[in-house]
XYZ file of C-alpha atoms in Angstrom:
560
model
C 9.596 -25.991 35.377
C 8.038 -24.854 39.035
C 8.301 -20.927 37.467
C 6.117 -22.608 34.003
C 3.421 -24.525 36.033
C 2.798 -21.442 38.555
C 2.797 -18.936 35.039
C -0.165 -21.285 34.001
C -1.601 -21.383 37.055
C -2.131 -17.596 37.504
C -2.862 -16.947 33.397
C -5.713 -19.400 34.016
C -7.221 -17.786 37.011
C -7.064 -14.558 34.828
C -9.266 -15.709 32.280
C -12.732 -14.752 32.627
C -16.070 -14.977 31.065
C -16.369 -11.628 30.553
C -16.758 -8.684 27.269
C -13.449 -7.113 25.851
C -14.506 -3.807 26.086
C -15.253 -4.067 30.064
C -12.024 -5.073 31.202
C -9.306 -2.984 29.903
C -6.736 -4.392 32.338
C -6.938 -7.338 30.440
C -5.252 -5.795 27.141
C -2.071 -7.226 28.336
C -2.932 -10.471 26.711
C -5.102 -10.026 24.342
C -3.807 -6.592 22.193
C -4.867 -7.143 18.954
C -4.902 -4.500 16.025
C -6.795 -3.425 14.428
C -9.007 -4.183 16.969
C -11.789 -7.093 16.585
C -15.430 -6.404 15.983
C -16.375 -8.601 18.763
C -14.221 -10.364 21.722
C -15.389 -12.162 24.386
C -12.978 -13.805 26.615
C -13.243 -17.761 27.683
C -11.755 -20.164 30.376
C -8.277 -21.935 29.995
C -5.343 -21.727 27.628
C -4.442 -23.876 24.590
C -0.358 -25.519 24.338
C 1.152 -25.392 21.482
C 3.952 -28.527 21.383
C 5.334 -31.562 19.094
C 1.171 -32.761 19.287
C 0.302 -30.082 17.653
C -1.423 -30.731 14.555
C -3.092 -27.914 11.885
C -5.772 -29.454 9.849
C -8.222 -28.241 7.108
C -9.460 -28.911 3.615
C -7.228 -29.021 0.706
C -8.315 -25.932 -0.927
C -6.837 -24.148 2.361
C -3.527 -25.430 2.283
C -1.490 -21.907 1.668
C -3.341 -20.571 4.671
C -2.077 -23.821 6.540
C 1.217 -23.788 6.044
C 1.395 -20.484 6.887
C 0.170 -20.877 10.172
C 2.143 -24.242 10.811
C 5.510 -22.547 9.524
C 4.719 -19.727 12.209
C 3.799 -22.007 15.085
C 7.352 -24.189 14.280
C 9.187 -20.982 14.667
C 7.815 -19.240 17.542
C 7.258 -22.855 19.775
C 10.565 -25.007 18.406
C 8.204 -27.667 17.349
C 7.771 -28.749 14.653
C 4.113 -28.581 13.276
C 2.773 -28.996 10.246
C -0.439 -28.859 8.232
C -2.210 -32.112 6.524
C -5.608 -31.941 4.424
C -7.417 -33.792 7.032
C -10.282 -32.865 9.838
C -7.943 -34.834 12.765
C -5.965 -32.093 14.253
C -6.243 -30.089 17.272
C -5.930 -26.535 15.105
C -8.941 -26.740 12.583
C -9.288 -24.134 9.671
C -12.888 -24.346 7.628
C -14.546 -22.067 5.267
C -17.758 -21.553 6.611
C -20.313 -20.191 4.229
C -22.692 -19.043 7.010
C -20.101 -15.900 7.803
C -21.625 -12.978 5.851
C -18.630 -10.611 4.774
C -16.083 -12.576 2.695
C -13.008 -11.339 4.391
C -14.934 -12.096 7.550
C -13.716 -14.668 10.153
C -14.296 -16.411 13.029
C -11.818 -17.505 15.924
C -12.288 -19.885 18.938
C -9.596 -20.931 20.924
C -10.165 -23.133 24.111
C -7.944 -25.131 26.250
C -7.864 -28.065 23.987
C -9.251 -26.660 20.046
C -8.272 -24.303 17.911
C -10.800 -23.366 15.127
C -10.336 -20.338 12.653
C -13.117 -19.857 10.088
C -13.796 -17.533 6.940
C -16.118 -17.069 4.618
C -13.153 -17.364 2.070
C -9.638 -18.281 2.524
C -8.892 -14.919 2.980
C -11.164 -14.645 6.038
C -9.217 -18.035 7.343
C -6.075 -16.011 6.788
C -6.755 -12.839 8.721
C -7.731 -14.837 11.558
C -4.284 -16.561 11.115
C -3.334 -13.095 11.745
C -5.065 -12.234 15.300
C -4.018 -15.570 16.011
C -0.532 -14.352 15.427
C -0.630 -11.563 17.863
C -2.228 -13.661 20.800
C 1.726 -15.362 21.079
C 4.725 -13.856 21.170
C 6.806 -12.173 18.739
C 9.764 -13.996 19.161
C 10.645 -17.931 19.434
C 9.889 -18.642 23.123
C 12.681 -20.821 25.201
C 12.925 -24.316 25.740
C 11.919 -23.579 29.575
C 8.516 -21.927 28.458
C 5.760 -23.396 27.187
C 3.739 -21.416 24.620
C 0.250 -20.742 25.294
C -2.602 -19.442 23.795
C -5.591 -17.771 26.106
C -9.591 -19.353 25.305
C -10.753 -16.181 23.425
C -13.776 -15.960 20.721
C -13.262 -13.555 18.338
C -15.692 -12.650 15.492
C -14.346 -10.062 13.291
C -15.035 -8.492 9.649
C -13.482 -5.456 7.679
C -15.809 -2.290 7.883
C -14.001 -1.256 4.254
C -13.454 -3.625 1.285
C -10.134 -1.355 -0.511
C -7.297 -1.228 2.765
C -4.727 0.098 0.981
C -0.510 0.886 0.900
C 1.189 2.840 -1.931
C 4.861 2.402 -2.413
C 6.456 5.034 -5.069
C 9.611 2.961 -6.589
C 10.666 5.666 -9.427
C 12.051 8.132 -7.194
C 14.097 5.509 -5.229
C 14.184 2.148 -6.157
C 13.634 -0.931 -3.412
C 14.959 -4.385 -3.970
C 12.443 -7.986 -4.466
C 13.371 -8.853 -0.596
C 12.607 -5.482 0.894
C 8.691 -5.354 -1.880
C 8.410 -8.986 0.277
C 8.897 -7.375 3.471
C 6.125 -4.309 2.648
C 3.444 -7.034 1.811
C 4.391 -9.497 5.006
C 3.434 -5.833 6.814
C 0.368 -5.535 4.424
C -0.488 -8.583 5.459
C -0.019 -8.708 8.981
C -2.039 -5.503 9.432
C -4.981 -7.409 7.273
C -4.423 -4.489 4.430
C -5.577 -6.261 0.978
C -3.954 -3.809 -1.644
C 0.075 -2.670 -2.699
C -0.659 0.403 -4.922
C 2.929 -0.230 -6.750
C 4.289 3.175 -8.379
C 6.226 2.203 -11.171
C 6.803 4.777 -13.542
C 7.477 8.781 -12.565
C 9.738 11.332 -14.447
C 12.552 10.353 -12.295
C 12.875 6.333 -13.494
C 10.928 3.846 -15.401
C 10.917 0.763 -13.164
C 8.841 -1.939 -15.168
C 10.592 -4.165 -17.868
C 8.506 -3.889 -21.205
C 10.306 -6.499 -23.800
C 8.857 -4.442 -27.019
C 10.225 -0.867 -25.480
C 13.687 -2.295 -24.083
C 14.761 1.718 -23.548
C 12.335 2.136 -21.636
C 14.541 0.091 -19.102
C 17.847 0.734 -20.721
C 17.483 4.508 -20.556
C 14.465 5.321 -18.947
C 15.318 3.592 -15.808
C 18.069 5.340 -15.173
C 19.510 9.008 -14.092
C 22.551 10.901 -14.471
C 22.605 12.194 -10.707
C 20.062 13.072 -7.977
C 19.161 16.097 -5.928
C 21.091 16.816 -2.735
C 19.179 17.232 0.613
C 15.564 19.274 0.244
C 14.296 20.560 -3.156
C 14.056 23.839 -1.501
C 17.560 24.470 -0.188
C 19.061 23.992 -3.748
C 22.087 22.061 -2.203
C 23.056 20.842 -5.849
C 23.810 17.207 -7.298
C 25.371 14.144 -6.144
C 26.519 13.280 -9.699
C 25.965 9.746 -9.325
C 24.199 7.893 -11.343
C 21.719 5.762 -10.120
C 18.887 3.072 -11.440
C 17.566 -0.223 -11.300
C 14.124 -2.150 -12.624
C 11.747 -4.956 -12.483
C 12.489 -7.601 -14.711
C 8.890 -9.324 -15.727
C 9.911 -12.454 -13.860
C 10.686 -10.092 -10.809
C 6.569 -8.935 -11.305
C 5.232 -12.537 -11.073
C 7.693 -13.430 -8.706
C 6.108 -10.731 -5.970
C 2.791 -11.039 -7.043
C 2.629 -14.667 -6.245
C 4.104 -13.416 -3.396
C 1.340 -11.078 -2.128
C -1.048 -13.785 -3.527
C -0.526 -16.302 -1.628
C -1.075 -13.251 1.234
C -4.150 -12.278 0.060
C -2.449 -9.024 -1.018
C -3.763 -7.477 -4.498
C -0.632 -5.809 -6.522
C -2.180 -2.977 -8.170
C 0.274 -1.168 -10.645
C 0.527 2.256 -11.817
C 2.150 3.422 -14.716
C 1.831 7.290 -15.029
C -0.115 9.003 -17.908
C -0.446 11.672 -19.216
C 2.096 13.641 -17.088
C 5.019 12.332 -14.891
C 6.675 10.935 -18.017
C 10.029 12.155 -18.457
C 11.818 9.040 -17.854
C 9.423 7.249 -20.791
C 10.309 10.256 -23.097
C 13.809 10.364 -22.656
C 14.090 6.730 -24.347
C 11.310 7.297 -26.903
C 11.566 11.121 -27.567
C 8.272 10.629 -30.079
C 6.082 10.602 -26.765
C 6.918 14.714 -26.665
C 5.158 16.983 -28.071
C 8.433 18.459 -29.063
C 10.867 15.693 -29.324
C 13.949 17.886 -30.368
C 13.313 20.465 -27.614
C 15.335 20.572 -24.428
C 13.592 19.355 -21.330
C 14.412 21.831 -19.176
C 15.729 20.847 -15.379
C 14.116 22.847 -12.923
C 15.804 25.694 -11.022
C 19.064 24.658 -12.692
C 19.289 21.342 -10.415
C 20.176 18.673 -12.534
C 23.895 17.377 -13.210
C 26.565 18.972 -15.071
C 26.155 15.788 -16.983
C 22.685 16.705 -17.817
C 23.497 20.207 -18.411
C 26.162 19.559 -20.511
C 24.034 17.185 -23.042
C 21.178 19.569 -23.017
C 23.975 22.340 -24.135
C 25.361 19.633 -26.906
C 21.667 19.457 -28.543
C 20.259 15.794 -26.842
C 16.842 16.999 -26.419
C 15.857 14.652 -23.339
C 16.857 13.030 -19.791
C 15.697 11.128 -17.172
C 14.417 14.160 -14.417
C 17.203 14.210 -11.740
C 15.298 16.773 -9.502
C 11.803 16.584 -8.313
C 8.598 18.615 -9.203
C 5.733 18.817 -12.104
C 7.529 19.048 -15.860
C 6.119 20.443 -18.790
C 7.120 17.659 -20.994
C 4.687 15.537 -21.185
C 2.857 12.419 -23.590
C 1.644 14.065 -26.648
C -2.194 13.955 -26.929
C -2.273 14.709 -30.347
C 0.073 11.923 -31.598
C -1.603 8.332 -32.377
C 1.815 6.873 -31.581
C 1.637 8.122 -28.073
C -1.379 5.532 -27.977
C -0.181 2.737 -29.949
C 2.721 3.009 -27.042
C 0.397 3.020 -24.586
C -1.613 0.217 -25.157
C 1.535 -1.813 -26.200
C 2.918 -1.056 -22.716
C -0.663 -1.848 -21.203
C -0.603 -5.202 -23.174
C 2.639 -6.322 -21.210
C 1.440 -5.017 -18.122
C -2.065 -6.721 -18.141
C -1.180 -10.099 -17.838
C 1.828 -9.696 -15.042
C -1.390 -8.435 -12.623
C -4.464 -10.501 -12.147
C -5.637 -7.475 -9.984
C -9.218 -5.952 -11.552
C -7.967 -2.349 -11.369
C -4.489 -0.882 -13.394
C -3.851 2.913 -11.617
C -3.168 5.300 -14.550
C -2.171 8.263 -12.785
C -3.563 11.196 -14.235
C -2.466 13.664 -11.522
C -0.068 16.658 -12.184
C -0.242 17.105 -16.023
C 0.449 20.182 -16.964
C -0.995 21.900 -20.323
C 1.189 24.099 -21.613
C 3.166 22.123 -24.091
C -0.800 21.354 -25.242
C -1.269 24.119 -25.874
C 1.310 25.064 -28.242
C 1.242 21.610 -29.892
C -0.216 21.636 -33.741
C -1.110 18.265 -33.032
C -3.042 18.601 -29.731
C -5.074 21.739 -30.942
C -5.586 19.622 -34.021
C -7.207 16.891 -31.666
C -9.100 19.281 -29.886
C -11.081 20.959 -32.921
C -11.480 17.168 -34.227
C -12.975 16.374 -31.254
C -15.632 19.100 -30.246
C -13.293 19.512 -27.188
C -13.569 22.517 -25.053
C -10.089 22.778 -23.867
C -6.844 20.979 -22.482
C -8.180 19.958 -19.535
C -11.294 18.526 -21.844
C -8.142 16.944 -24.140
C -7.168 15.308 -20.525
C -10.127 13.648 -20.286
C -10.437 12.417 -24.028
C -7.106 11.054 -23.258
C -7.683 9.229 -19.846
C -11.067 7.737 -21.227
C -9.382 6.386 -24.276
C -6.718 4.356 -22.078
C -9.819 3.750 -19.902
C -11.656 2.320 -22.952
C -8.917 -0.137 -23.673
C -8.689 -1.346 -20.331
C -12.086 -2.228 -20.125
C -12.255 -4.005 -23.041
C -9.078 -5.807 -21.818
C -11.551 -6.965 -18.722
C -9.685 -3.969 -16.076
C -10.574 -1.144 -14.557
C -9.232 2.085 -14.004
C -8.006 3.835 -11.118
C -6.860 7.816 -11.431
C -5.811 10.132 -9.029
C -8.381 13.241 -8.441
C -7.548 14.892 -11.111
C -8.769 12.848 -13.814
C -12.378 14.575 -13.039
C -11.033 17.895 -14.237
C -12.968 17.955 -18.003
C -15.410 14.997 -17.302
C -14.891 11.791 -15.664
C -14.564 8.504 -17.655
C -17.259 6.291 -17.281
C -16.364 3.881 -15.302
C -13.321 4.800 -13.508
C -12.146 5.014 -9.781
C -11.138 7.865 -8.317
C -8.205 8.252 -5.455
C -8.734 11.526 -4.137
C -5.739 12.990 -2.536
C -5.805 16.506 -3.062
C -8.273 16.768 0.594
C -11.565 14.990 0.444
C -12.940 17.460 -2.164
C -12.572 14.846 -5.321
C -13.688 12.143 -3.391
C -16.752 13.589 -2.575
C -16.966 14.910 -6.025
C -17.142 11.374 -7.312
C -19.379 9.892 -5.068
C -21.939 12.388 -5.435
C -21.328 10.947 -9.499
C -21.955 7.572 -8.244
C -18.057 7.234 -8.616
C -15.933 4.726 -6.620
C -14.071 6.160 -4.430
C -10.331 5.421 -2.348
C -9.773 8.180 0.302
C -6.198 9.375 0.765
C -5.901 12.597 1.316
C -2.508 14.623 2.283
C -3.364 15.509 5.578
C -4.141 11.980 6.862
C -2.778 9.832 4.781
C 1.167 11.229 3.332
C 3.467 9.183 4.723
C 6.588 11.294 3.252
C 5.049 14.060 5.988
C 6.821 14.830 8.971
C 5.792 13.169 12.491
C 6.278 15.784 15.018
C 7.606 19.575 15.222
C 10.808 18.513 16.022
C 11.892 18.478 11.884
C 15.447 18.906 12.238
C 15.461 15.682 14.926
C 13.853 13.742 12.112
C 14.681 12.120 9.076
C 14.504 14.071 6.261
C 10.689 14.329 4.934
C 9.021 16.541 1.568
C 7.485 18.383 4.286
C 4.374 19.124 6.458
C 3.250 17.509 9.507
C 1.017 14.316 9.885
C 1.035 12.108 13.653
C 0.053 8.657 14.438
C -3.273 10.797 16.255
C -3.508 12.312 13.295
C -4.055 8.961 11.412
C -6.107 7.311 13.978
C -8.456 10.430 13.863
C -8.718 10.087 10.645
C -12.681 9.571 9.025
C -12.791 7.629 5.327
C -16.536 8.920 4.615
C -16.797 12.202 4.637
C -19.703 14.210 6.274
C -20.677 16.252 3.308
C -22.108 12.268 2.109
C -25.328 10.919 2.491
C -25.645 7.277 3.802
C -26.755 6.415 -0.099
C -23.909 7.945 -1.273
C -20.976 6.835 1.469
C -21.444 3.530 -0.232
C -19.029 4.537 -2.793
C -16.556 4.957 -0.719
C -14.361 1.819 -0.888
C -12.113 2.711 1.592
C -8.684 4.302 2.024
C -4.408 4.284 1.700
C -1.385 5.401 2.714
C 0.607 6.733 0.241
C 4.824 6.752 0.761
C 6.307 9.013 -1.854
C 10.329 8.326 -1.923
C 12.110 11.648 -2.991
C 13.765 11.456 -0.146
C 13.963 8.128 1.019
C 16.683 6.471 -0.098
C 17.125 3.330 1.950
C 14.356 0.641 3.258
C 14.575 1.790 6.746
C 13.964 4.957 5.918
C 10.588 3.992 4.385
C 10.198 1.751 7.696
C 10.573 4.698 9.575
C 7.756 7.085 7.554
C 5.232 4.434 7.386
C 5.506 2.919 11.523
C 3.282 3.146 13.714
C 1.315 5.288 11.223
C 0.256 2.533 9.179
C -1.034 0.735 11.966
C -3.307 3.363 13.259
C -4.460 3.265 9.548
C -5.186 -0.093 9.443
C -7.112 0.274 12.274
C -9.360 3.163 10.627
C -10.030 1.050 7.611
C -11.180 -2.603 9.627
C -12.614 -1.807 12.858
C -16.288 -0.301 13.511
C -15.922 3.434 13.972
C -17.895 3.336 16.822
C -15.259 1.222 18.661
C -12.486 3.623 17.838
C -10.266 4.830 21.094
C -7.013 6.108 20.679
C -5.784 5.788 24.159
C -6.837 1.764 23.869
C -5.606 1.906 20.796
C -1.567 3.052 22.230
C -2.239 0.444 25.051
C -2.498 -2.150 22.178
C 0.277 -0.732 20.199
C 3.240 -2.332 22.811
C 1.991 -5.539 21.815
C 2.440 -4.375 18.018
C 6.159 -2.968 19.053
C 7.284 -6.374 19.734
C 6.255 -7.673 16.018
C 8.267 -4.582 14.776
C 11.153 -5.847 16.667
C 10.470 -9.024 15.848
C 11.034 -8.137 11.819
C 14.310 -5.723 12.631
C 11.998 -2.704 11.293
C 13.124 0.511 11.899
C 9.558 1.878 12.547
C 9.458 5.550 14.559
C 9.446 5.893 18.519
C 7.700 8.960 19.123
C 4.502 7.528 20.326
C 6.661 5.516 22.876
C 8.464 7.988 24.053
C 5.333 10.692 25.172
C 3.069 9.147 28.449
């Protein structure tokens, strides 16, 4: 008890009334990321014990459990939260905070208070609250403290995004949980969900049951890197989302303030949809042919026996695509869409629209037939009529679209989103349309990219090169914008693309620390931005990784 008192004793002598950003020596206690818009340090520290009570208005009950559940665990005591204003830890919505993910937190030696214009803005302080204890339960020797801190922070983005591809490797309901508890704890509001790709259909739709019962499934996979044509594991591998699996994770990321935005994949990446309903081809008793000769002898052997289609077991762009001249292919569409619309109270639905090649266009009767009906120039025009279409019976369904950059090749819809990834050249594209815009482009934001030189010391990545500096150096607006038109600029993601991740901790691995220099691009003030604080704050983050068992990378721990 002697070594408790004197620990108080000196943390209380080091608190000051003095600004943040003066006293860097003071990080030790108070590393927070991404970092606060404004911090301003105060006398004293608060206990956390059995008195400890969290209070605050019904409506912000989620939000208080939360926070008692995660005081119980760290402290041993055990706190919990009543819909009262008696209580030493006070949450409020307080309309007077301008941003509505803003928040407010003052802690002193005897009050807690976290405010937000929203619930939301109550929860993120919940969050900076969370990394001013420790990571782990402290002992029944230690008291656990909080240091008198005032903290007034708001997002400098509205759209903080993660993207999680699920087709090429599929990831269990715990491990989905896990990814939005990180989401969440690095104040990111969106899980881009990738649910459909040529490789596996991953999305239960009750009036298309092959879409799960074949689609969802492949006869083998590629071996080690595309490029090294090391052949085919022959196993057969699947899995899907059952519709109750949907609600069950987005009530999940709900109740975290975490939007689940889902993709299904149109026009191109459709293989896996195709090989259960072969009428989505433009040539449903044509082979689909598996590139380079990579797929399974299985696959081979079927496409030698006359079975015109499979689930892709390699990766890459293929031909085979939905048919654009074919009403069916629409009537599918929107039948899918109808399922999917209700499982996502999100305002946007991602359709893809990336990586759609034209050739089997082209030569289609139909799709030439759609294009002289039309007045349309070309494919790429037939692209268009075909994304504004879907877009057209979103909007009437009350969403929005979201498309990757290529959906402005042959005229943008009217009202959709774009996601540029191919560079910044789309997004700025877009904007200057008066476009919404999400920034993720390959160099900054790929989190299947390598992490250092050292390739053959890492885990096995598609290729290239992108570092935590490279992140954190990252700029969402682009120069080439004026101020008028930055405003369409929502914000940015990181995208994780799974061809060759196969496990959880693989994915752990690709996306930390990178998505935490991320997070800090896309909330704090660029002005503040220091990435040399910013690695000084990052040991504090470590101990939350540890904390979770994540298998995040070391690099940036390893170099002084």
């Amino acid at each position: 008890m002697k070594t408790t008192f004197l620990t108080l004793i000196i943390m209380m002598l080091f608190a000051c009334n003095t600004p943040y950003k003066d006293h860097q020596n003071l990080v030790t206690d108070y590393q927070i990321i991404p970092k606060p818009v404004s911090l301003e340090l105060s006398n004293g520290l608060f206990l956390v014990d059995h008195k400890t009570k969290v209070v605050g208005a019904e409506n912000l009950k989620n939000e208080g459990d939360y926070l008692a559940d995660m005081l119980s665990h760290i402290s041993g005591s055990n706190i919990t939260f009543k819909a009262t204003s008696t209580g030493n830890i006070e949450l409020k919505i307080d309309e007077a905070i301008e941003n509505n993910e803003g928040y407010t937190l003052s802690v002193t030696y005897n009050k807690i208070t976290i405010s937000g214009k929203t619930a939301k803005g109550v929860f993120y302080g919940i969050q900076t609250l969370k990394q001013l204890i420790p990571a782990t339960k402290v002992s029944q020797e230690t008291a656990l403290t909080i240091p008198a801190v005032t903290i007034k922070d708001e997002p400098r983005f509205i759209y903080r995004g993660m993207h999680l591809d699920v087709a090429r490797h599929f990831f269990s309901i715990d491990f989905i949980k896990k990814y939005i508890d990180l989401l969440a704890m690095h104040k990111m509001n969106t899980f881009h969900w990738h649910l459909t790709e040529d490789q596996g259909w991953r999305i239960e739709i009750k009036k298309y049951p092959k879409l799960t019962q074949v689609g969802s499934k492949r006869h083998g996979t590629i071996n080690g890197h595309f490029n090294k044509k090391e052949g085919n594991d022959e196993t057969a591998y699947g899995g899907f989302y059952t519709q109750e699996d949907i609600k069950e994770v987005v009530k999940y990321a709900t109740e975290r303030h975490v939007t689940v935005i889902p993709e299904i994949e149109l026009p191109g990446h459709a293989s896996a949809a195709i090989a259960a309903y072969s009428f989505l081809s433009c040539f449903p008793e044509e082979p689909t042919i598996v590139s380079n000769n990579m797929g399974s002898k299985a696959g081979q052997k079927i496409q030698a026996n006359g079975t015109p289609k499979i689930v892709q077991e390699t990766w890459g762009v293929f031909d085979d695509v939905f048919c654009a001249g074919n009403e069916k292919t629409f009537q599918f569409l929107e039948d899918v869409l109808a399922e999917v619309i209700p499982l996502f109270p999100s305002e946007y639905i991602h359709i893809g629209g990336d990586e759609c090649p034209k050739s089997n266009w082209k030569r289609c009767a139909d799709c030439q037939k759609r294009i002289k009906d039309n007045n349309l120039t070309d494919e790429h025009h037939l692209q268009s009529y075909f994304i504004q279409r879907i877009e057209k019976y979103l909007n009437a369904k009350g969403k929005k679209i979201i498309g990757w950059d290529e959906i402005l090749e042959g005229g943008l819809a009217p009202n959709a989103t774009v996601m540029s990834w191919r560079g910044e050249k789309g997004g700025i594209v877009a904007a200057k349309e008066q476009h919404d815009v999400i920034m993720t482009p390959g160099h900054s934001c790929y989190f299947d990219h390598y992490q250092t030189e050292n390739k053959e010391e890492e885990l096995l990545a598609i290729g290239g090169k992108t570092t935590v500096a490279d992140v954190y150096a990252y700029e969402p607006i682009p120069k080439e914008l004026s101020q008028e038109e930055s405003k369409y600029v929502l914000g940015a993601q990181g995208n994780v693309w799974t061809e060759y991740m196969e496990t959880s901790d693989h994915v752990e691995y690709m996306i930390l620390p990178r998505m935490t220099a991320l997070s800090e691009v896309i909330w704090s003030p660029k002005e503040t931005k220091d990435f040399n604080d910013f690695k000084l704050r990052l040991k504090n983050m470590k101990e939350h990784y540890d904390a979770m068992d994540l298998n995040y990378a070391k690099h940036i721990f390893e170099t002084k």
